[in-house]
């Protein structure tokens, strides 16, 4: 059996369709369909149940996947070991992040990564939507959330803490001593459900307080909200990894330093995720270790 054909079968099984795999490999869906059909003819068994809207594994297909996938992983691991002998890690890592996290946390590290791993390449995919890892051919993604879905491997890279911040110029003309003051002001808001109309606070006593918020400026990107806050357009609720340099240089001031703040969940973080597969390529492992070393929590 052709190993390339088997890898296509595995990709289809994980991706849920011919079109997604075809896009990732830059081929026509019909060619992917023909590869799967040839495997089915050789085995004499139908591996997928096909409908006009969905492609699912048959019982035989699921059993075949369980046996074939570990074998492919062993072939790839053996090939990778040969490639890296005497040369260090090689290959291209396709890394997906949000725009703000990518520009703030990843781009400043690219020169160091290249110096440490000159034979490796990075394709940085910055998008504020959650991309389909298998369908888009993503090796590793960083997601900002309280948790991640169960069909991927995930580990927390760092905890995220949110703060209400404002520019000194704005604070000079507005009272911001209590949460009641905040409720009266026009704030800068994320244009996402859950972020638009209320912020949550937790004081030293552990009680959670809800503060209704409103404002005239909404943005779908944290960088835009940060820059608007620096420009004195109002207070914003932003993550610590984004505003740390601004807190240090006093271009932004924390308004309620003794309180925890959030819009959705107090335990959110940045997660490293990759497709749920038996084999983790060496290039991805190298990237994970690098990110943990330079920006991860200890």
GROMACS .gro file of C-alpha atoms in nm:
model
  298
    1UNK     CA    1   0.000   0.000   0.000
    2UNK     CA    2   0.132   0.345  -0.096
    3UNK     CA    3   0.227   0.538   0.221
    4UNK     CA    4   0.121   0.865   0.057
    5UNK     CA    5  -0.225   0.722  -0.011
    6UNK     CA    6  -0.255   0.604   0.347
    7UNK     CA    7  -0.161   0.950   0.474
    8UNK     CA    8  -0.437   1.099   0.259
    9UNK     CA    9  -0.685   0.850   0.408
   10UNK     CA   10  -0.580   0.957   0.759
   11UNK     CA   11  -0.612   1.326   0.671
   12UNK     CA   12  -0.962   1.269   0.531
   13UNK     CA   13  -1.060   1.074   0.842
   14UNK     CA   14  -0.949   1.359   1.069
   15UNK     CA   15  -1.060   1.643   0.846
   16UNK     CA   16  -1.404   1.507   0.774
   17UNK     CA   17  -1.409   1.561   0.400
   18UNK     CA   18  -1.229   1.549   0.067
   19UNK     CA   19  -1.245   1.925   0.010
   20UNK     CA   20  -1.059   2.020   0.329
   21UNK     CA   21  -0.774   1.780   0.253
   22UNK     CA   22  -0.763   1.894  -0.109
   23UNK     CA   23  -0.731   2.258  -0.001
   24UNK     CA   24  -0.450   2.174   0.240
   25UNK     CA   25  -0.260   1.985  -0.032
   26UNK     CA   26  -0.352   2.225  -0.313
   27UNK     CA   27  -0.509   1.954  -0.529
   28UNK     CA   28  -0.856   1.886  -0.668
   29UNK     CA   29  -1.107   1.713  -0.437
   30UNK     CA   30  -1.164   1.452  -0.706
   31UNK     CA   31  -0.801   1.336  -0.679
   32UNK     CA   32  -0.840   1.285  -0.303
   33UNK     CA   33  -1.163   1.096  -0.362
   34UNK     CA   34  -0.990   0.868  -0.616
   35UNK     CA   35  -0.711   0.786  -0.369
   36UNK     CA   36  -0.962   0.682  -0.103
   37UNK     CA   37  -1.165   0.483  -0.355
   38UNK     CA   38  -0.853   0.293  -0.466
   39UNK     CA   39  -0.779   0.194  -0.105
   40UNK     CA   40  -1.137   0.075  -0.062
   41UNK     CA   41  -1.112  -0.134  -0.381
   42UNK     CA   42  -0.789  -0.293  -0.265
   43UNK     CA   43  -0.935  -0.376   0.077
   44UNK     CA   44  -1.275  -0.474  -0.054
   45UNK     CA   45  -1.439  -0.267   0.219
   46UNK     CA   46  -1.609   0.072   0.231
   47UNK     CA   47  -1.414   0.299   0.466
   48UNK     CA   48  -1.644   0.602   0.462
   49UNK     CA   49  -2.019   0.651   0.464
   50UNK     CA   50  -2.085   0.927   0.212
   51UNK     CA   51  -2.383   1.161   0.204
   52UNK     CA   52  -2.432   1.492   0.026
   53UNK     CA   53  -2.351   1.682   0.345
   54UNK     CA   54  -2.124   1.459   0.554
   55UNK     CA   55  -1.847   1.204   0.536
   56UNK     CA   56  -1.811   0.963   0.830
   57UNK     CA   57  -1.599   0.654   0.895
   58UNK     CA   58  -1.764   0.317   0.873
   59UNK     CA   59  -1.689   0.057   1.138
   60UNK     CA   60  -1.428  -0.093   0.905
   61UNK     CA   61  -1.286   0.252   0.836
   62UNK     CA   62  -1.248   0.331   1.206
   63UNK     CA   63  -1.074  -0.002   1.267
   64UNK     CA   64  -0.843   0.056   0.970
   65UNK     CA   65  -0.759   0.407   1.091
   66UNK     CA   66  -0.667   0.273   1.434
   67UNK     CA   67  -0.414   0.033   1.282
   68UNK     CA   68  -0.278   0.251   1.002
   69UNK     CA   69  -0.223   0.581   1.183
   70UNK     CA   70   0.039   0.450   1.430
   71UNK     CA   71   0.227   0.287   1.141
   72UNK     CA   72   0.239   0.616   0.949
   73UNK     CA   73   0.362   0.789   1.262
   74UNK     CA   74   0.646   0.537   1.290
   75UNK     CA   75   0.744   0.589   0.926
   76UNK     CA   76   0.744   0.967   0.971
   77UNK     CA   77   0.940   0.947   1.294
   78UNK     CA   78   1.203   0.727   1.132
   79UNK     CA   79   1.232   0.965   0.837
   80UNK     CA   80   1.257   1.265   1.069
   81UNK     CA   81   1.535   1.102   1.269
   82UNK     CA   82   1.734   1.052   0.950
   83UNK     CA   83   1.679   1.411   0.839
   84UNK     CA   84   1.795   1.568   1.162
   85UNK     CA   85   2.111   1.364   1.207
   86UNK     CA   86   2.397   1.612   1.221
   87UNK     CA   87   2.181   1.905   1.104
   88UNK     CA   88   1.945   1.985   1.387
   89UNK     CA   89   1.566   2.025   1.344
   90UNK     CA   90   1.440   2.088   0.989
   91UNK     CA   91   1.109   2.164   0.819
   92UNK     CA   92   0.841   2.430   0.812
   93UNK     CA   93   0.612   2.490   1.109
   94UNK     CA   94   0.277   2.641   1.021
   95UNK     CA   95   0.183   2.834   1.337
   96UNK     CA   96  -0.158   2.994   1.388
   97UNK     CA   97  -0.222   3.276   1.636
   98UNK     CA   98  -0.448   3.574   1.682
   99UNK     CA   99  -0.324   3.896   1.525
  100UNK     CA  100  -0.255   4.067   1.858
  101UNK     CA  101  -0.076   3.770   2.016
  102UNK     CA  102   0.124   3.704   1.702
  103UNK     CA  103   0.248   4.061   1.664
  104UNK     CA  104   0.308   4.113   2.035
  105UNK     CA  105   0.448   3.780   2.151
  106UNK     CA  106   0.565   3.579   1.848
  107UNK     CA  107   0.712   3.824   1.596
  108UNK     CA  108   0.968   3.965   1.847
  109UNK     CA  109   1.100   3.609   1.896
  110UNK     CA  110   1.144   3.519   1.529
  111UNK     CA  111   1.504   3.639   1.508
  112UNK     CA  112   1.597   3.427   1.811
  113UNK     CA  113   1.422   3.121   1.671
  114UNK     CA  114   1.607   3.157   1.340
  115UNK     CA  115   1.937   3.192   1.523
  116UNK     CA  116   1.870   2.879   1.730
  117UNK     CA  117   1.724   2.669   1.446
  118UNK     CA  118   1.863   2.792   1.112
  119UNK     CA  119   1.735   2.489   0.918
  120UNK     CA  120   1.373   2.551   1.019
  121UNK     CA  121   1.114   2.780   0.863
  122UNK     CA  122   0.804   2.939   1.016
  123UNK     CA  123   0.480   3.015   0.838
  124UNK     CA  124   0.292   3.248   1.073
  125UNK     CA  125  -0.086   3.249   1.019
  126UNK     CA  126  -0.239   3.540   1.210
  127UNK     CA  127  -0.618   3.536   1.220
  128UNK     CA  128  -0.863   3.634   1.494
  129UNK     CA  129  -1.093   3.343   1.405
  130UNK     CA  130  -1.029   2.984   1.512
  131UNK     CA  131  -0.895   2.810   1.203
  132UNK     CA  132  -0.952   2.442   1.127
  133UNK     CA  133  -0.614   2.288   1.209
  134UNK     CA  134  -0.641   1.988   0.979
  135UNK     CA  135  -0.829   2.165   0.700
  136UNK     CA  136  -0.580   2.454   0.692
  137UNK     CA  137  -0.272   2.238   0.738
  138UNK     CA  138  -0.178   2.401   1.070
  139UNK     CA  139   0.091   2.225   1.274
  140UNK     CA  140   0.047   2.425   1.593
  141UNK     CA  141  -0.197   2.693   1.710
  142UNK     CA  142  -0.217   2.929   2.005
  143UNK     CA  143  -0.572   2.988   2.125
  144UNK     CA  144  -0.678   3.246   2.381
  145UNK     CA  145  -0.964   3.099   2.584
  146UNK     CA  146  -1.066   2.957   2.923
  147UNK     CA  147  -1.039   2.609   2.768
  148UNK     CA  148  -1.025   2.438   2.429
  149UNK     CA  149  -1.233   2.177   2.250
  150UNK     CA  150  -1.176   1.811   2.328
  151UNK     CA  151  -1.077   1.690   1.980
  152UNK     CA  152  -0.725   1.838   1.996
  153UNK     CA  153  -0.421   1.801   2.217
  154UNK     CA  154  -0.391   2.113   2.433
  155UNK     CA  155  -0.161   2.245   2.704
  156UNK     CA  156  -0.162   2.587   2.863
  157UNK     CA  157   0.126   2.811   2.755
  158UNK     CA  158   0.052   3.088   3.003
  159UNK     CA  159  -0.224   3.226   3.220
  160UNK     CA  160  -0.389   3.549   3.109
  161UNK     CA  161  -0.502   3.824   3.344
  162UNK     CA  162  -0.712   4.117   3.230
  163UNK     CA  163  -0.695   4.474   3.357
  164UNK     CA  164  -0.897   4.789   3.303
  165UNK     CA  165  -0.647   5.049   3.182
  166UNK     CA  166  -0.662   5.407   3.062
  167UNK     CA  167  -0.420   5.678   2.950
  168UNK     CA  168  -0.300   5.939   3.199
  169UNK     CA  169  -0.452   6.208   2.977
  170UNK     CA  170  -0.796   6.045   3.003
  171UNK     CA  171  -0.768   5.987   3.378
  172UNK     CA  172  -0.675   6.352   3.428
  173UNK     CA  173  -1.024   6.453   3.318
  174UNK     CA  174  -1.234   6.165   3.451
  175UNK     CA  175  -1.304   6.023   3.797
  176UNK     CA  176  -1.217   5.652   3.818
  177UNK     CA  177  -1.211   5.576   4.190
  178UNK     CA  178  -1.491   5.316   4.206
  179UNK     CA  179  -1.671   5.067   3.986
  180UNK     CA  180  -1.971   5.300   3.993
  181UNK     CA  181  -1.750   5.559   3.822
  182UNK     CA  182  -1.662   5.305   3.554
  183UNK     CA  183  -2.031   5.232   3.487
  184UNK     CA  184  -2.089   5.601   3.411
  185UNK     CA  185  -1.807   5.634   3.156
  186UNK     CA  186  -1.796   5.550   2.785
  187UNK     CA  187  -1.549   5.266   2.745
  188UNK     CA  188  -1.364   5.095   2.459
  189UNK     CA  189  -1.514   4.754   2.390
  190UNK     CA  190  -1.435   4.432   2.208
  191UNK     CA  191  -1.684   4.365   1.930
  192UNK     CA  192  -1.746   4.008   2.051
  193UNK     CA  193  -2.040   3.853   2.235
  194UNK     CA  194  -1.975   3.858   2.609
  195UNK     CA  195  -1.744   4.158   2.587
  196UNK     CA  196  -1.992   4.423   2.476
  197UNK     CA  197  -2.217   4.500   2.770
  198UNK     CA  198  -2.061   4.405   3.105
  199UNK     CA  199  -1.726   4.348   3.275
  200UNK     CA  200  -1.669   4.128   3.579
  201UNK     CA  201  -1.457   4.211   3.881
  202UNK     CA  202  -1.340   4.011   4.180
  203UNK     CA  203  -1.208   4.183   4.491
  204UNK     CA  204  -0.985   4.049   4.771
  205UNK     CA  205  -1.291   3.909   4.948
  206UNK     CA  206  -1.366   3.684   4.649
  207UNK     CA  207  -1.703   3.840   4.566
  208UNK     CA  208  -1.773   3.884   4.195
  209UNK     CA  209  -1.926   4.213   4.085
  210UNK     CA  210  -2.083   4.282   3.746
  211UNK     CA  211  -2.045   4.628   3.598
  212UNK     CA  212  -2.256   4.729   3.295
  213UNK     CA  213  -2.046   4.904   3.030
  214UNK     CA  214  -2.124   5.097   2.715
  215UNK     CA  215  -1.928   5.299   2.466
  216UNK     CA  216  -1.912   5.436   2.116
  217UNK     CA  217  -1.601   5.251   1.992
  218UNK     CA  218  -1.597   4.878   1.931
  219UNK     CA  219  -1.310   4.685   1.774
  220UNK     CA  220  -1.246   4.321   1.693
  221UNK     CA  221  -0.871   4.351   1.753
  222UNK     CA  222  -0.698   4.405   2.087
  223UNK     CA  223  -0.419   4.610   1.931
  224UNK     CA  224  -0.672   4.865   1.809
  225UNK     CA  225  -0.828   4.893   2.154
  226UNK     CA  226  -0.489   4.933   2.318
  227UNK     CA  227  -0.387   5.210   2.078
  228UNK     CA  228  -0.723   5.382   2.125
  229UNK     CA  229  -0.676   5.370   2.503
  230UNK     CA  230  -0.323   5.513   2.473
  231UNK     CA  231  -0.467   5.793   2.259
  232UNK     CA  232  -0.695   5.888   2.549
  233UNK     CA  233  -1.023   5.771   2.398
  234UNK     CA  234  -1.135   5.587   2.712
  235UNK     CA  235  -1.067   5.289   2.938
  236UNK     CA  236  -1.031   4.938   2.795
  237UNK     CA  237  -1.023   4.583   2.930
  238UNK     CA  238  -0.701   4.425   2.798
  239UNK     CA  239  -0.477   4.123   2.870
  240UNK     CA  240  -0.154   4.158   3.065
  241UNK     CA  241   0.069   4.016   2.791
  242UNK     CA  242  -0.046   4.296   2.559
  243UNK     CA  243  -0.018   4.594   2.792
  244UNK     CA  244   0.287   4.505   3.005
  245UNK     CA  245   0.521   4.747   2.819
  246UNK     CA  246   0.261   5.025   2.843
  247UNK     CA  247   0.224   4.975   3.217
  248UNK     CA  248   0.601   4.995   3.256
  249UNK     CA  249   0.635   5.318   3.054
  250UNK     CA  250   0.318   5.465   3.213
  251UNK     CA  251   0.141   5.522   2.881
  252UNK     CA  252  -0.142   5.319   3.037
  253UNK     CA  253  -0.246   5.306   3.402
  254UNK     CA  254  -0.428   5.021   3.578
  255UNK     CA  255  -0.752   5.164   3.711
  256UNK     CA  256  -0.838   4.901   3.973
  257UNK     CA  257  -0.506   4.734   4.066
  258UNK     CA  258  -0.643   4.545   4.368
  259UNK     CA  259  -0.918   4.371   4.170
  260UNK     CA  260  -0.924   4.092   3.915
  261UNK     CA  261  -1.113   4.175   3.596
  262UNK     CA  262  -1.251   3.986   3.299
  263UNK     CA  263  -1.532   3.987   3.047
  264UNK     CA  264  -1.598   3.614   3.040
  265UNK     CA  265  -1.387   3.397   3.273
  266UNK     CA  266  -1.119   3.464   3.535
  267UNK     CA  267  -0.918   3.152   3.443
  268UNK     CA  268  -0.849   3.223   3.077
  269UNK     CA  269  -0.511   3.161   2.916
  270UNK     CA  270  -0.309   3.105   2.601
  271UNK     CA  271  -0.318   2.740   2.492
  272UNK     CA  272  -0.087   2.546   2.264
  273UNK     CA  273  -0.296   2.308   2.053
  274UNK     CA  274  -0.227   2.061   1.776
  275UNK     CA  275  -0.428   1.789   1.602
  276UNK     CA  276  -0.498   1.482   1.809
  277UNK     CA  277  -0.254   1.240   1.651
  278UNK     CA  278  -0.025   0.971   1.780
  279UNK     CA  279   0.288   1.124   1.630
  280UNK     CA  280   0.415   1.472   1.716
  281UNK     CA  281   0.669   1.581   1.452
  282UNK     CA  282   1.006   1.687   1.583
  283UNK     CA  283   0.967   2.033   1.425
  284UNK     CA  284   0.648   2.092   1.627
  285UNK     CA  285   0.806   1.964   1.947
  286UNK     CA  286   1.097   2.203   1.893
  287UNK     CA  287   0.858   2.496   1.849
  288UNK     CA  288   0.658   2.403   2.159
  289UNK     CA  289   0.974   2.380   2.369
  290UNK     CA  290   1.095   2.716   2.233
  291UNK     CA  291   0.768   2.891   2.313
  292UNK     CA  292   0.759   2.744   2.663
  293UNK     CA  293   1.115   2.856   2.725
  294UNK     CA  294   1.067   3.214   2.610
  295UNK     CA  295   0.707   3.307   2.688
  296UNK     CA  296   0.553   3.015   2.874
  297UNK     CA  297   0.481   2.981   3.241
  298UNK     CA  298   0.726   2.782   3.450
   0.00000   0.00000   0.00000
